[in-house]
mmCIF file with all atom_site columns, C-alpha atoms in Angstrom:
data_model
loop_
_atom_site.group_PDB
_atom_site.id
_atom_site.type_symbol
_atom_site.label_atom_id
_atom_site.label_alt_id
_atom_site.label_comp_id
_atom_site.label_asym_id
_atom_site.label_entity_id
_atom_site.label_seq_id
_atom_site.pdbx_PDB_ins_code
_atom_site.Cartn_x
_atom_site.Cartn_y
_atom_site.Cartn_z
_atom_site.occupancy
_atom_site.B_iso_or_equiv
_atom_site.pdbx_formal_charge
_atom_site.auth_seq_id
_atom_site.auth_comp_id
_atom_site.auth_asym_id
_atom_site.auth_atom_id
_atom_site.pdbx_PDB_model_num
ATOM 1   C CA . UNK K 1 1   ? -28.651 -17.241 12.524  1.00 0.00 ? 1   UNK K CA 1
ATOM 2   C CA . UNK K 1 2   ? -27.712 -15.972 9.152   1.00 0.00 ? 2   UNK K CA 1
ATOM 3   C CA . UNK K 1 3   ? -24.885 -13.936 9.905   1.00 0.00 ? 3   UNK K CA 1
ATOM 4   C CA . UNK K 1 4   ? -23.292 -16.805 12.251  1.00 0.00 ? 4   UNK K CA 1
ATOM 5   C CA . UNK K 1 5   ? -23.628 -18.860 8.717   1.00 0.00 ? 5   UNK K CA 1
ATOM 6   C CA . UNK K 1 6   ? -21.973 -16.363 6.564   1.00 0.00 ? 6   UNK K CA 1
ATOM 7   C CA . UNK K 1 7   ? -19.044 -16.171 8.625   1.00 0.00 ? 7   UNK K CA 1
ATOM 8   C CA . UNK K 1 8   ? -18.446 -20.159 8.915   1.00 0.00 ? 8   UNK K CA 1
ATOM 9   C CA . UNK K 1 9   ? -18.653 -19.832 5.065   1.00 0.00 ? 9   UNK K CA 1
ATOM 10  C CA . UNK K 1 10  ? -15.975 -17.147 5.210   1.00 0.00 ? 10  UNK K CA 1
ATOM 11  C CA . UNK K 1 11  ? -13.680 -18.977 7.726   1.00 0.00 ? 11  UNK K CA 1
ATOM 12  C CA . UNK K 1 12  ? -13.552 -22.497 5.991   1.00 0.00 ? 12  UNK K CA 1
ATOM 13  C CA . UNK K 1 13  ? -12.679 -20.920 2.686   1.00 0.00 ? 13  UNK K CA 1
ATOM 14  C CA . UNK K 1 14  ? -10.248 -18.550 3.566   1.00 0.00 ? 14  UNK K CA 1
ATOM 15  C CA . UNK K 1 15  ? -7.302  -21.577 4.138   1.00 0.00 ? 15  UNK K CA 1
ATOM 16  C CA . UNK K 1 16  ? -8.240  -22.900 0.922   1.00 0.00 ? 16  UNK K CA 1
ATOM 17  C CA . UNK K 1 17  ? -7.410  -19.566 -0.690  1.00 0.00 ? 17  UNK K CA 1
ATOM 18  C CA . UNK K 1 18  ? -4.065  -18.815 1.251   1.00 0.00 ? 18  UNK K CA 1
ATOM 19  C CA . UNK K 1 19  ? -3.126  -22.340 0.305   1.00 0.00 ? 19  UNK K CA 1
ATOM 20  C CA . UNK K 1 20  ? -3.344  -21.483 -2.978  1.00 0.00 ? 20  UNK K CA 1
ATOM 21  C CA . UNK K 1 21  ? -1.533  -18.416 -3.124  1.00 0.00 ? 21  UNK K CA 1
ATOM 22  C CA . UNK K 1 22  ? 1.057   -20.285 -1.379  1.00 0.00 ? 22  UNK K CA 1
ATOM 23  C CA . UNK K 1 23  ? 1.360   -23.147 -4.539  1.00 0.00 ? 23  UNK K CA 1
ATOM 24  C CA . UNK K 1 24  ? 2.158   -20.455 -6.702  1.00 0.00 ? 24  UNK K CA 1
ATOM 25  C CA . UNK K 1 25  ? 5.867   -20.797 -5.956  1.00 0.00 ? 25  UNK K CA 1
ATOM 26  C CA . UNK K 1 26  ? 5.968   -24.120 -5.309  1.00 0.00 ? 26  UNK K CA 1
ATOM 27  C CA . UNK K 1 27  ? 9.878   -25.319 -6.548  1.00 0.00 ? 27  UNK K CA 1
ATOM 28  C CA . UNK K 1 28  ? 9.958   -27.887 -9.551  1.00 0.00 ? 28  UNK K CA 1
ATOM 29  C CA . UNK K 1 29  ? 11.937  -31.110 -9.005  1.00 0.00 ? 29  UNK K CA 1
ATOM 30  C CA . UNK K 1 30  ? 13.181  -30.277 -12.301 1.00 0.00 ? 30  UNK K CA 1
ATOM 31  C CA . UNK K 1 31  ? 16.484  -28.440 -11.888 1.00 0.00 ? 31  UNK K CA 1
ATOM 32  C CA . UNK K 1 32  ? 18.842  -26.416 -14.257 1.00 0.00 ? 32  UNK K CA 1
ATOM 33  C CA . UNK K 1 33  ? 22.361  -25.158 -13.836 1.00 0.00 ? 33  UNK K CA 1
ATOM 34  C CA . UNK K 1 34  ? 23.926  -22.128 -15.577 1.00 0.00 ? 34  UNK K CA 1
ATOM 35  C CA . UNK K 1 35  ? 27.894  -22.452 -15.315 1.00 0.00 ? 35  UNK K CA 1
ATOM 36  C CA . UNK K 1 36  ? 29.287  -19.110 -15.792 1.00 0.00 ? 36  UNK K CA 1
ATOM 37  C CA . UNK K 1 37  ? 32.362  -17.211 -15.679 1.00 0.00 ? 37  UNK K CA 1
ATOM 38  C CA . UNK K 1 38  ? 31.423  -16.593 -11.845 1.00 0.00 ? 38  UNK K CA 1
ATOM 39  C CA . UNK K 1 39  ? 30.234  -19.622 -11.162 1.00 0.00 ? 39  UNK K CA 1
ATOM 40  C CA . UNK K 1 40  ? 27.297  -22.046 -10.958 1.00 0.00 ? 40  UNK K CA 1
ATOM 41  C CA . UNK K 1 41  ? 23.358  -20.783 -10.822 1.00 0.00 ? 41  UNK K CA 1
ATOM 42  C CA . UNK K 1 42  ? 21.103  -23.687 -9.640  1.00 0.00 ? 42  UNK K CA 1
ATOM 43  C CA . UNK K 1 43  ? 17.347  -22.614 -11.171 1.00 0.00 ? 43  UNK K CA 1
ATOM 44  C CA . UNK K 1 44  ? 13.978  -24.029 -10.099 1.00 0.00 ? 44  UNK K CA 1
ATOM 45  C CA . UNK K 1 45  ? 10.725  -22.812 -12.051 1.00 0.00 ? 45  UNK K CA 1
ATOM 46  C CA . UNK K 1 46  ? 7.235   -21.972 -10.597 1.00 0.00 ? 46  UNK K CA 1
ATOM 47  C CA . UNK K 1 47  ? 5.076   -24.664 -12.812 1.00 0.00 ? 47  UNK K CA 1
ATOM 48  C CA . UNK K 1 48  ? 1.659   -23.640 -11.182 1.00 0.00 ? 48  UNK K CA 1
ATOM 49  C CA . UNK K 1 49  ? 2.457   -20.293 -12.021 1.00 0.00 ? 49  UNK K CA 1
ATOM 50  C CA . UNK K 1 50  ? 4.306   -19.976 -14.685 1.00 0.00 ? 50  UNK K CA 1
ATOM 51  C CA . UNK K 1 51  ? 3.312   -23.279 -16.619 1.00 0.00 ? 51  UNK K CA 1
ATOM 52  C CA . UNK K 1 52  ? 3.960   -22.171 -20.169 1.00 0.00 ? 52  UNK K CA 1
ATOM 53  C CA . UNK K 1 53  ? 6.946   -19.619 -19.504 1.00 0.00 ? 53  UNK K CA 1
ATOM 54  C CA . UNK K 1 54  ? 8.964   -22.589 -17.028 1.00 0.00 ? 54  UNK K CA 1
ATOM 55  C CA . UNK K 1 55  ? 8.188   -25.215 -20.198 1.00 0.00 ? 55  UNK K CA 1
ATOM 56  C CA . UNK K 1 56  ? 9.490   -23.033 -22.621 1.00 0.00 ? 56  UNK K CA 1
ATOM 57  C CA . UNK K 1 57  ? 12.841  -22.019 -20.944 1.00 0.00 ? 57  UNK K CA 1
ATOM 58  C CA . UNK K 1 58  ? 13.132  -25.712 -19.634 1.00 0.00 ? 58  UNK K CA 1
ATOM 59  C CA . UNK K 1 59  ? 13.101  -27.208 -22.974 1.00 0.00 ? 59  UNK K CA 1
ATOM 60  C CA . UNK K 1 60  ? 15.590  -24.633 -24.438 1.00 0.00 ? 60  UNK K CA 1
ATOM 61  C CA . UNK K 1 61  ? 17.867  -25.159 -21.641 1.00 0.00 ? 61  UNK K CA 1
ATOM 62  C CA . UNK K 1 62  ? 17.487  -29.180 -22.232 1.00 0.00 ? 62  UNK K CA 1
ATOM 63  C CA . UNK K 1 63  ? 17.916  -28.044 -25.999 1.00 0.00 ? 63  UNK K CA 1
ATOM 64  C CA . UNK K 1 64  ? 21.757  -26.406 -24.498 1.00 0.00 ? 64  UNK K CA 1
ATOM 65  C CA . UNK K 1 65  ? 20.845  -23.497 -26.360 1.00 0.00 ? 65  UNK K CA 1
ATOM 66  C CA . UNK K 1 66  ? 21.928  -21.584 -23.530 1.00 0.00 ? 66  UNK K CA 1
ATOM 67  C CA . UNK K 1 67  ? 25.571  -22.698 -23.943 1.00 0.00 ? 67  UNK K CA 1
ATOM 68  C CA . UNK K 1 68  ? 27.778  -20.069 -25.113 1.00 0.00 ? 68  UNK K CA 1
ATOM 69  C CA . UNK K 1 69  ? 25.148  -17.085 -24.206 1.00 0.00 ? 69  UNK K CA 1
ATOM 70  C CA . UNK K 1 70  ? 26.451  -14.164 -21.794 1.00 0.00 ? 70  UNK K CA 1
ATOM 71  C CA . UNK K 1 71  ? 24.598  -11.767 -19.412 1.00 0.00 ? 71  UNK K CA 1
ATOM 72  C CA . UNK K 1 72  ? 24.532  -8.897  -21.161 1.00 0.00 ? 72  UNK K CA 1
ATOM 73  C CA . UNK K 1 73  ? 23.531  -6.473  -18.591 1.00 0.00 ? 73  UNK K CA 1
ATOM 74  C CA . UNK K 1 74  ? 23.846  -6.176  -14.839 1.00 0.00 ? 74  UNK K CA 1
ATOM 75  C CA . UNK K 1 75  ? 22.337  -3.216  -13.017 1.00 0.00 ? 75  UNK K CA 1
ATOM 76  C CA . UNK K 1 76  ? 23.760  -3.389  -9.590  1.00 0.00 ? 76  UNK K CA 1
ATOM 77  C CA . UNK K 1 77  ? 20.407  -4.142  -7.223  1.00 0.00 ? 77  UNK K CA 1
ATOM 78  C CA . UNK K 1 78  ? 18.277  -4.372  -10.233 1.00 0.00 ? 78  UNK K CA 1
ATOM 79  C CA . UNK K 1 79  ? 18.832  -7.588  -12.609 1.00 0.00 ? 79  UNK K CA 1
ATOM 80  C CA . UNK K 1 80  ? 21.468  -9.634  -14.372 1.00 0.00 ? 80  UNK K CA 1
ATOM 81  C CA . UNK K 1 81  ? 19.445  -10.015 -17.952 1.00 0.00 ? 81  UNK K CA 1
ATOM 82  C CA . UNK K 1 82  ? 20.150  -13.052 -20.199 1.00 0.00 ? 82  UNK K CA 1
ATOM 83  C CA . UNK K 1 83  ? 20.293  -11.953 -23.559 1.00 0.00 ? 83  UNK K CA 1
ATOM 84  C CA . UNK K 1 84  ? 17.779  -13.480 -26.112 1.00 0.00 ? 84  UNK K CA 1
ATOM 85  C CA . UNK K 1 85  ? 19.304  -16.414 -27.934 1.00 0.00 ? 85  UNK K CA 1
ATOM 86  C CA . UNK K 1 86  ? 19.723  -15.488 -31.508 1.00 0.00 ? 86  UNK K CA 1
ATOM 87  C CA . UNK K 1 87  ? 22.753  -13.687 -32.262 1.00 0.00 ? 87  UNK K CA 1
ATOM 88  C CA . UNK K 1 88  ? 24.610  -14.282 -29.139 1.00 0.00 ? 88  UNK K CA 1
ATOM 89  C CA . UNK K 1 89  ? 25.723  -17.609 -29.100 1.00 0.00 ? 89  UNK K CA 1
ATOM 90  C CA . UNK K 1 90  ? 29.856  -18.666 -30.409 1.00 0.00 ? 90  UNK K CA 1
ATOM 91  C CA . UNK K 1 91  ? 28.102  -21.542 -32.416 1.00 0.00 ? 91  UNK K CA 1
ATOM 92  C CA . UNK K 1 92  ? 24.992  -22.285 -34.934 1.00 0.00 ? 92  UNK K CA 1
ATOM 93  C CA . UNK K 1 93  ? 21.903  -23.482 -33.449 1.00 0.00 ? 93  UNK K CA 1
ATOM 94  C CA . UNK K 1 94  ? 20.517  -26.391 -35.166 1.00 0.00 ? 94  UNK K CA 1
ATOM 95  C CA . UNK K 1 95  ? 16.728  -25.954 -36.282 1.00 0.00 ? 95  UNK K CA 1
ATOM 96  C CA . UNK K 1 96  ? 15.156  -27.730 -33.415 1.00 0.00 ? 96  UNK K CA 1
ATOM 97  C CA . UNK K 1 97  ? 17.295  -25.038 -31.346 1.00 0.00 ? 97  UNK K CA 1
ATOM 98  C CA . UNK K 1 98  ? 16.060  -22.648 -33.714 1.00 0.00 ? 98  UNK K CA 1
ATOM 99  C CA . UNK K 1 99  ? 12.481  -23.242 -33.647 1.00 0.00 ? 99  UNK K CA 1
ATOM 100 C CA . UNK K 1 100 ? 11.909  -23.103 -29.831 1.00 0.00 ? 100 UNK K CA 1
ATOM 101 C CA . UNK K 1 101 ? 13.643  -19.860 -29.140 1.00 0.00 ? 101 UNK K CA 1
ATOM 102 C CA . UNK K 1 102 ? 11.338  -17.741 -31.998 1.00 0.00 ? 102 UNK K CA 1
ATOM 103 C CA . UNK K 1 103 ? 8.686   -19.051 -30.281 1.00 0.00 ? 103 UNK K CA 1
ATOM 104 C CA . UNK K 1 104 ? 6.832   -16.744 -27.249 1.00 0.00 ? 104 UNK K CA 1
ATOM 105 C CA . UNK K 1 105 ? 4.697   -16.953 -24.709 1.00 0.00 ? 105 UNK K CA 1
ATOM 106 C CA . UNK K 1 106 ? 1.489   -15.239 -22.870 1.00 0.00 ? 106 UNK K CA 1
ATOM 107 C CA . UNK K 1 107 ? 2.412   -13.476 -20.085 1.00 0.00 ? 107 UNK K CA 1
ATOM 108 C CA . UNK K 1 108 ? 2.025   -15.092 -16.432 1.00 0.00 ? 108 UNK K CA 1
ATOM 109 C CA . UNK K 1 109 ? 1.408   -12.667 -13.966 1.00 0.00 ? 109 UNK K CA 1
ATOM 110 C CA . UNK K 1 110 ? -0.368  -13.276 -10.120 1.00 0.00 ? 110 UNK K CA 1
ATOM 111 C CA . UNK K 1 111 ? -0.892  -10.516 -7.466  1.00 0.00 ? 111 UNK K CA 1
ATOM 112 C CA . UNK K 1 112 ? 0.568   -12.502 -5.361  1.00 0.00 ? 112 UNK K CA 1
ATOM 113 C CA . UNK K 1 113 ? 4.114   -13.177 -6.703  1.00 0.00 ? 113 UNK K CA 1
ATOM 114 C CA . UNK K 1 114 ? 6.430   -9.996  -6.764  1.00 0.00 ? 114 UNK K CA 1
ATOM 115 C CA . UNK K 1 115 ? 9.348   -8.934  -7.988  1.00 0.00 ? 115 UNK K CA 1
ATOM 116 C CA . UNK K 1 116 ? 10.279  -8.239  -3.848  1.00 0.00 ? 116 UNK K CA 1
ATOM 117 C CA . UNK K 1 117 ? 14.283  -9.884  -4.210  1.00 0.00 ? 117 UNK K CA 1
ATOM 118 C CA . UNK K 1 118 ? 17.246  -11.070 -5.424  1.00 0.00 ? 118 UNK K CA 1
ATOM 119 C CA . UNK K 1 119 ? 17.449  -14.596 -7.346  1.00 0.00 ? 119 UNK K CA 1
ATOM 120 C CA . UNK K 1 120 ? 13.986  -14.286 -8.951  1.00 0.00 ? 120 UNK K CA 1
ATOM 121 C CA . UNK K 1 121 ? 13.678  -15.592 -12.926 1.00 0.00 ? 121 UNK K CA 1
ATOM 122 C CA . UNK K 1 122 ? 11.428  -12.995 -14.298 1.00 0.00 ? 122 UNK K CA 1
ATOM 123 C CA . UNK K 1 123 ? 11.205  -13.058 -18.335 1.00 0.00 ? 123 UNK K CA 1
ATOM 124 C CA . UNK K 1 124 ? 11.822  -10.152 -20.637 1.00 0.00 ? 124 UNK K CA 1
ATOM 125 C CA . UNK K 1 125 ? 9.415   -9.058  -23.626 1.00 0.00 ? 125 UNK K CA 1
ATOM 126 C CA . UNK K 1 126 ? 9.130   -6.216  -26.101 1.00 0.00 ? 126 UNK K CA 1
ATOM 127 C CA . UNK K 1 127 ? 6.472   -3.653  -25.650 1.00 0.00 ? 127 UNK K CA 1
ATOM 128 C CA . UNK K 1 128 ? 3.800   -6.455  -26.576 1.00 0.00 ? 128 UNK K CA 1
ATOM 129 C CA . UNK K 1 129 ? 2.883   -7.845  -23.429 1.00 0.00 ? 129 UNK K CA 1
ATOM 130 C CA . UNK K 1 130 ? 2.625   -11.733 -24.887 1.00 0.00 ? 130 UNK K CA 1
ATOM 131 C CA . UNK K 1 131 ? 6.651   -11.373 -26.708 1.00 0.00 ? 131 UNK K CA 1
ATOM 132 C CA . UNK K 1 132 ? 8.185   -12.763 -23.519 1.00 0.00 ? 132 UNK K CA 1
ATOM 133 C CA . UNK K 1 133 ? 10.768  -15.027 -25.581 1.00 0.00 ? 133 UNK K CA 1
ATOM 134 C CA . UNK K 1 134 ? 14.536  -16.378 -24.560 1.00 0.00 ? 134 UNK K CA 1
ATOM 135 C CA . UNK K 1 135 ? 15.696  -13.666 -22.944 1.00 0.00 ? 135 UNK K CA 1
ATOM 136 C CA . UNK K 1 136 ? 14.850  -13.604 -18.699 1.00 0.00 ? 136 UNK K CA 1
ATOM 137 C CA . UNK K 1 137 ? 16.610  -11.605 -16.083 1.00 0.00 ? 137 UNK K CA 1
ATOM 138 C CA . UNK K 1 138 ? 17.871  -12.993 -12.622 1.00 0.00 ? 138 UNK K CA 1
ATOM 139 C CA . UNK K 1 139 ? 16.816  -10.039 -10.026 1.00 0.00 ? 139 UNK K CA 1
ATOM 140 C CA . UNK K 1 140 ? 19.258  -8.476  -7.763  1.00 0.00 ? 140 UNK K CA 1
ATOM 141 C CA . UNK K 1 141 ? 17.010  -6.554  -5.538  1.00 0.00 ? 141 UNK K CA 1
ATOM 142 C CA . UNK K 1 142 ? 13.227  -5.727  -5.382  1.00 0.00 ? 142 UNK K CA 1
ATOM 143 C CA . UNK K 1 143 ? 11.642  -3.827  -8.734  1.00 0.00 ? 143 UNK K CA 1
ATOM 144 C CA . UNK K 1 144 ? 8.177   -3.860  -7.397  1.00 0.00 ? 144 UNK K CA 1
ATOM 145 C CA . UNK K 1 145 ? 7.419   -1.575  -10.884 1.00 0.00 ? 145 UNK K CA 1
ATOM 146 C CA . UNK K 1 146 ? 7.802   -4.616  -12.814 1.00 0.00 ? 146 UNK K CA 1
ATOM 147 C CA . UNK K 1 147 ? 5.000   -6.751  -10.912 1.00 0.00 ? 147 UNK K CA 1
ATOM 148 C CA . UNK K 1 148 ? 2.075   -7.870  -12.523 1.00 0.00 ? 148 UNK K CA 1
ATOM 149 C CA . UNK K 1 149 ? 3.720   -6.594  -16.651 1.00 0.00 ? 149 UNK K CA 1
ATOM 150 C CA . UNK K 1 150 ? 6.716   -9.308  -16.274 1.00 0.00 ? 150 UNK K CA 1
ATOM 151 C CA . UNK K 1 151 ? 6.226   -13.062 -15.545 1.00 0.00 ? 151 UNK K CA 1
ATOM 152 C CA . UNK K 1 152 ? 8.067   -14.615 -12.370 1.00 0.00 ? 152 UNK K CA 1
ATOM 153 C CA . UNK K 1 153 ? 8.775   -18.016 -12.984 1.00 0.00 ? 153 UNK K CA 1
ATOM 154 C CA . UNK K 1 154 ? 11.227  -19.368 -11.012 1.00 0.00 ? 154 UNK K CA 1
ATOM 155 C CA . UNK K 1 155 ? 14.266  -18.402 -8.774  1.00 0.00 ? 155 UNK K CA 1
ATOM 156 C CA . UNK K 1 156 ? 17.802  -18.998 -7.950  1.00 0.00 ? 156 UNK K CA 1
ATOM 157 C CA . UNK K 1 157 ? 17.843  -21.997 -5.287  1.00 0.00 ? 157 UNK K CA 1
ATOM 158 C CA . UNK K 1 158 ? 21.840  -22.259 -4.980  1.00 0.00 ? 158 UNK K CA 1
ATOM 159 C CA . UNK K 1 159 ? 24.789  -19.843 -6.065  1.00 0.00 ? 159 UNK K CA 1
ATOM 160 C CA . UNK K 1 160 ? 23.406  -16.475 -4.663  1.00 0.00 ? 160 UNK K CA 1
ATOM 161 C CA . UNK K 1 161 ? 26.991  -15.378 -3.779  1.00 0.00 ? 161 UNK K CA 1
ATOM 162 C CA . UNK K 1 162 ? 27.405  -16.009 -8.031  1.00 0.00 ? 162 UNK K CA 1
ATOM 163 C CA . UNK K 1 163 ? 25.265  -13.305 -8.157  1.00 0.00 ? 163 UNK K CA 1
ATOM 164 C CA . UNK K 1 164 ? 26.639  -10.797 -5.605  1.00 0.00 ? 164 UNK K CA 1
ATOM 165 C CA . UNK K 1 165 ? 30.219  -11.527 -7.623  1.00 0.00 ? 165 UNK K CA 1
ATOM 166 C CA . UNK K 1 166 ? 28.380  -10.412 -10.783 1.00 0.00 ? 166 UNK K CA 1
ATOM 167 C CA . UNK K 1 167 ? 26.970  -7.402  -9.357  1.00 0.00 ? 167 UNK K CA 1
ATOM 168 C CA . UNK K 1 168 ? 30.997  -6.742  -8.358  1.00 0.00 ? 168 UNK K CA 1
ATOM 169 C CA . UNK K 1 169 ? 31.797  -6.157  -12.268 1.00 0.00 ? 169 UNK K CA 1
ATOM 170 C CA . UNK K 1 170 ? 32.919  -3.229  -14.003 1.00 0.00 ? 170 UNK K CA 1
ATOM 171 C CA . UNK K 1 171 ? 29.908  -1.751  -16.454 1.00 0.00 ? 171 UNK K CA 1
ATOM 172 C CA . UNK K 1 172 ? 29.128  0.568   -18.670 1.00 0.00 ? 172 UNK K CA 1
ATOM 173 C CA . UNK K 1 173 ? 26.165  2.246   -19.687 1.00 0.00 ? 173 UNK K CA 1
ATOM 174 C CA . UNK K 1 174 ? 24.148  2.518   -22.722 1.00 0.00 ? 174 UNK K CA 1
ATOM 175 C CA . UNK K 1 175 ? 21.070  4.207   -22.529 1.00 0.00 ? 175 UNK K CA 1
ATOM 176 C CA . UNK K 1 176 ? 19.141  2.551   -20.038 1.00 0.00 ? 176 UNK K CA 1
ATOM 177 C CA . UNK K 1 177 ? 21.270  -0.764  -20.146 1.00 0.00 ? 177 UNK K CA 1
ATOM 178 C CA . UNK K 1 178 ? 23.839  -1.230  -17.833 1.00 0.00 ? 178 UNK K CA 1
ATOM 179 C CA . UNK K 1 179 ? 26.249  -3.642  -19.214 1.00 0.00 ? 179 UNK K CA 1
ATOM 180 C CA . UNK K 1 180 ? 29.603  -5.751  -18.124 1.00 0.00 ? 180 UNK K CA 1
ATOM 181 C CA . UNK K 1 181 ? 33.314  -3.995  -19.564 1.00 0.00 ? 181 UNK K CA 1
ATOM 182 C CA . UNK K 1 182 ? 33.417  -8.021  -19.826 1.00 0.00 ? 182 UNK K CA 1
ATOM 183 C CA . UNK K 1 183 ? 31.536  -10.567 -21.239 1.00 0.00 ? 183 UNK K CA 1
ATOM 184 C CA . UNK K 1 184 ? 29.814  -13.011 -18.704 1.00 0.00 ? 184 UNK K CA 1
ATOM 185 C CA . UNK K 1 185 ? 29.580  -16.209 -20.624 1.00 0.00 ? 185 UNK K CA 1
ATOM 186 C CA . UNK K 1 186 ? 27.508  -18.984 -19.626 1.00 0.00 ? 186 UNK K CA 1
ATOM 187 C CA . UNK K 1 187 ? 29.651  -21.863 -20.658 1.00 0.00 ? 187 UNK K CA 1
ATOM 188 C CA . UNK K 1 188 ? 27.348  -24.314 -20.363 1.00 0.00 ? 188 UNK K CA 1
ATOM 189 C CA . UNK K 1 189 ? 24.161  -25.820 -18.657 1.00 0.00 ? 189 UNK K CA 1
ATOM 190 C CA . UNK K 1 190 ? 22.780  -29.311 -17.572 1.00 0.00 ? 190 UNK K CA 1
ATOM 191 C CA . UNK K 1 191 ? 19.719  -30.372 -16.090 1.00 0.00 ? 191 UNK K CA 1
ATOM 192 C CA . UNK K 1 192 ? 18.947  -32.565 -13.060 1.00 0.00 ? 192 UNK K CA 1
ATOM 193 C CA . UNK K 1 193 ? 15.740  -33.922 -11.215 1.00 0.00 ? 193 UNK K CA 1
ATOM 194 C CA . UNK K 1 194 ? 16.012  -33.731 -7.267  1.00 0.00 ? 194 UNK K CA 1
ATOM 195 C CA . UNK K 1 195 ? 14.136  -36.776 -6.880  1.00 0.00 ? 195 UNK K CA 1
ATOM 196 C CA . UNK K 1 196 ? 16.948  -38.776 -7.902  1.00 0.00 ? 196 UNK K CA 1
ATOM 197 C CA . UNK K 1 197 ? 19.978  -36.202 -7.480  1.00 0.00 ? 197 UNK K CA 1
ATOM 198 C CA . UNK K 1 198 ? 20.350  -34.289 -4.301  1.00 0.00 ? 198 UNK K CA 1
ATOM 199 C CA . UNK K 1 199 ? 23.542  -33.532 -5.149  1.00 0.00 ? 199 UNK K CA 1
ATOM 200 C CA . UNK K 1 200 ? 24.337  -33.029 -8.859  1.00 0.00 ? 200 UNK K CA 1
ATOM 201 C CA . UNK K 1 201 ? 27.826  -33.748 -10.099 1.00 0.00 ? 201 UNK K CA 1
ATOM 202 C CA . UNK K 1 202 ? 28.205  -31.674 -13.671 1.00 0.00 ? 202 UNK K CA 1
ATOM 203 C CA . UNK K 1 203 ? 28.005  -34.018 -16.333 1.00 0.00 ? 203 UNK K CA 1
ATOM 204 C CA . UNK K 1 204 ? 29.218  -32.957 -20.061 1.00 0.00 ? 204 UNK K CA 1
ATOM 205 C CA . UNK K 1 205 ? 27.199  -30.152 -21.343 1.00 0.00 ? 205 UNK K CA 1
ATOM 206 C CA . UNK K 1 206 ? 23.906  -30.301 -23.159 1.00 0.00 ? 206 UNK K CA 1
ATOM 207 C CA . UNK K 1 207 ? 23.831  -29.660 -27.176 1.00 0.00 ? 207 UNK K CA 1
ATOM 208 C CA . UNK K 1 208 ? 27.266  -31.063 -27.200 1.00 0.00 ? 208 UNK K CA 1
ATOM 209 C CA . UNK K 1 209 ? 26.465  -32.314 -31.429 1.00 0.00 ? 209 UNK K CA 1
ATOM 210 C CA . UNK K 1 210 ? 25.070  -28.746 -31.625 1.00 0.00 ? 210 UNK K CA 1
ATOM 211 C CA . UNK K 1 211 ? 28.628  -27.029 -31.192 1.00 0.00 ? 211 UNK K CA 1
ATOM 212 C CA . UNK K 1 212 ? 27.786  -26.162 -27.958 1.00 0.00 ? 212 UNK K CA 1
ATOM 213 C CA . UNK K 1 213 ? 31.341  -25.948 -26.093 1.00 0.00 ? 213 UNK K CA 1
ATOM 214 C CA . UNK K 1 214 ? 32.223  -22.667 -25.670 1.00 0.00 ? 214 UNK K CA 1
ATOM 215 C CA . UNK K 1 215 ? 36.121  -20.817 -26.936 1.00 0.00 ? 215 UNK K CA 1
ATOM 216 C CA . UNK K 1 216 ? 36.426  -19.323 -23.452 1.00 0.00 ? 216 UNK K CA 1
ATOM 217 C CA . UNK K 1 217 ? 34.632  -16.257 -21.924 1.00 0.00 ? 217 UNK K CA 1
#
């Protein structure tokens, strides 16, 4: 009688706990676009996951401190890495601007999410765990030694084949960076919401009264 119990106990809450592994990458409707040199990078971000890393690059990339930025590294089947914010943008970020990108977050991290392939948003940090700030790489391949030390908090949902032409670049290396001969500028970015735009046509980019247009690439 008593085992027979235990193991309807065991059945009826074992779909509850694969469904919520399976939430953990649910796609926001909230939607971001990265125009660069190569092309356009749809993003979606894990909420459930990742709730305070997707909120924190959302409202920098509704901020268009993005605009102007570059990739500046791309290790073929590895990542394309974002650099951090300050310092690497062709204008002055206003203080709002400012304020959000010193800020960091706790890391995210689930057994069940992996760094397993290409077009996962997984944020960089220092040596500190909880630095993750404005800097996130895109991967290119699996790096299963980064699961469970670097949050995954989104993916690439359209312009994959922008990613295979950045892999294509010329690099050079600099201790353990591997970085583009030429710069990979991220011109600009916009946001949409699928709910009301299945099809987003690229409006005038974000932070435009922040200086935000870029002098070319």
């Amino acid at each position: 009688m008593f085992p027979f119990l235990f193991l309807v106990v065991v059945v009826l809450l074992l779909p509850s706990a694969r469904s919520s592994a399976s939430s953990l990458n649910e796609l926001s409707k909230r939607r971001a676009v990265l125009q660069t040199s190569f092309g356009d990078l749809h993003l979606a971000f894990y909420e459930t996951a990742a709730p305070a890393t997707a909120r924190h690059i959302i409202t920098l990339l509704g901020l268009g401190a993005y605009n102007s930025n570059h990739f500046f590294r791309v290790d073929k089947g590895f990542v394309a890495q974002v650099a951090g914010i300050e310092g690497n943008l062709m204008f002055e970020m206003n203080e709002e601007q400012r304020e959000q990108a010193r800020k960091t977050v706790l890391l995210e991290v689930h057994e069940e999410l992996r760094h397993d392939r290409a077009g996962l948003l997984s944020l960089a940090r220092h040596d500190d765990p909880n630095s993750g700030g404005s800097s996130f790489s895109i991967m290119l391949g699996p790096a299963p030694h980064l699961d469970m030390n670097y949050a995954i908090f989104g993916e690439v949902v359209e312009g994959l084949e922008t990613l295979r032409s950045m892999e294509g670049v010329e690099t050079t290396r600099d201790g353990i960076f591997v970085m583009p001969v030429e710069r990979i500028t991220i011109h600009s970015t916009y946001m949409y919401d699928i709910e009301h735009e299945t099809t987003p046509a690229s409006p005038a980019a974000n932070g435009a009264a922040a200086g935000s247009t870029t002098a070319g690439s």
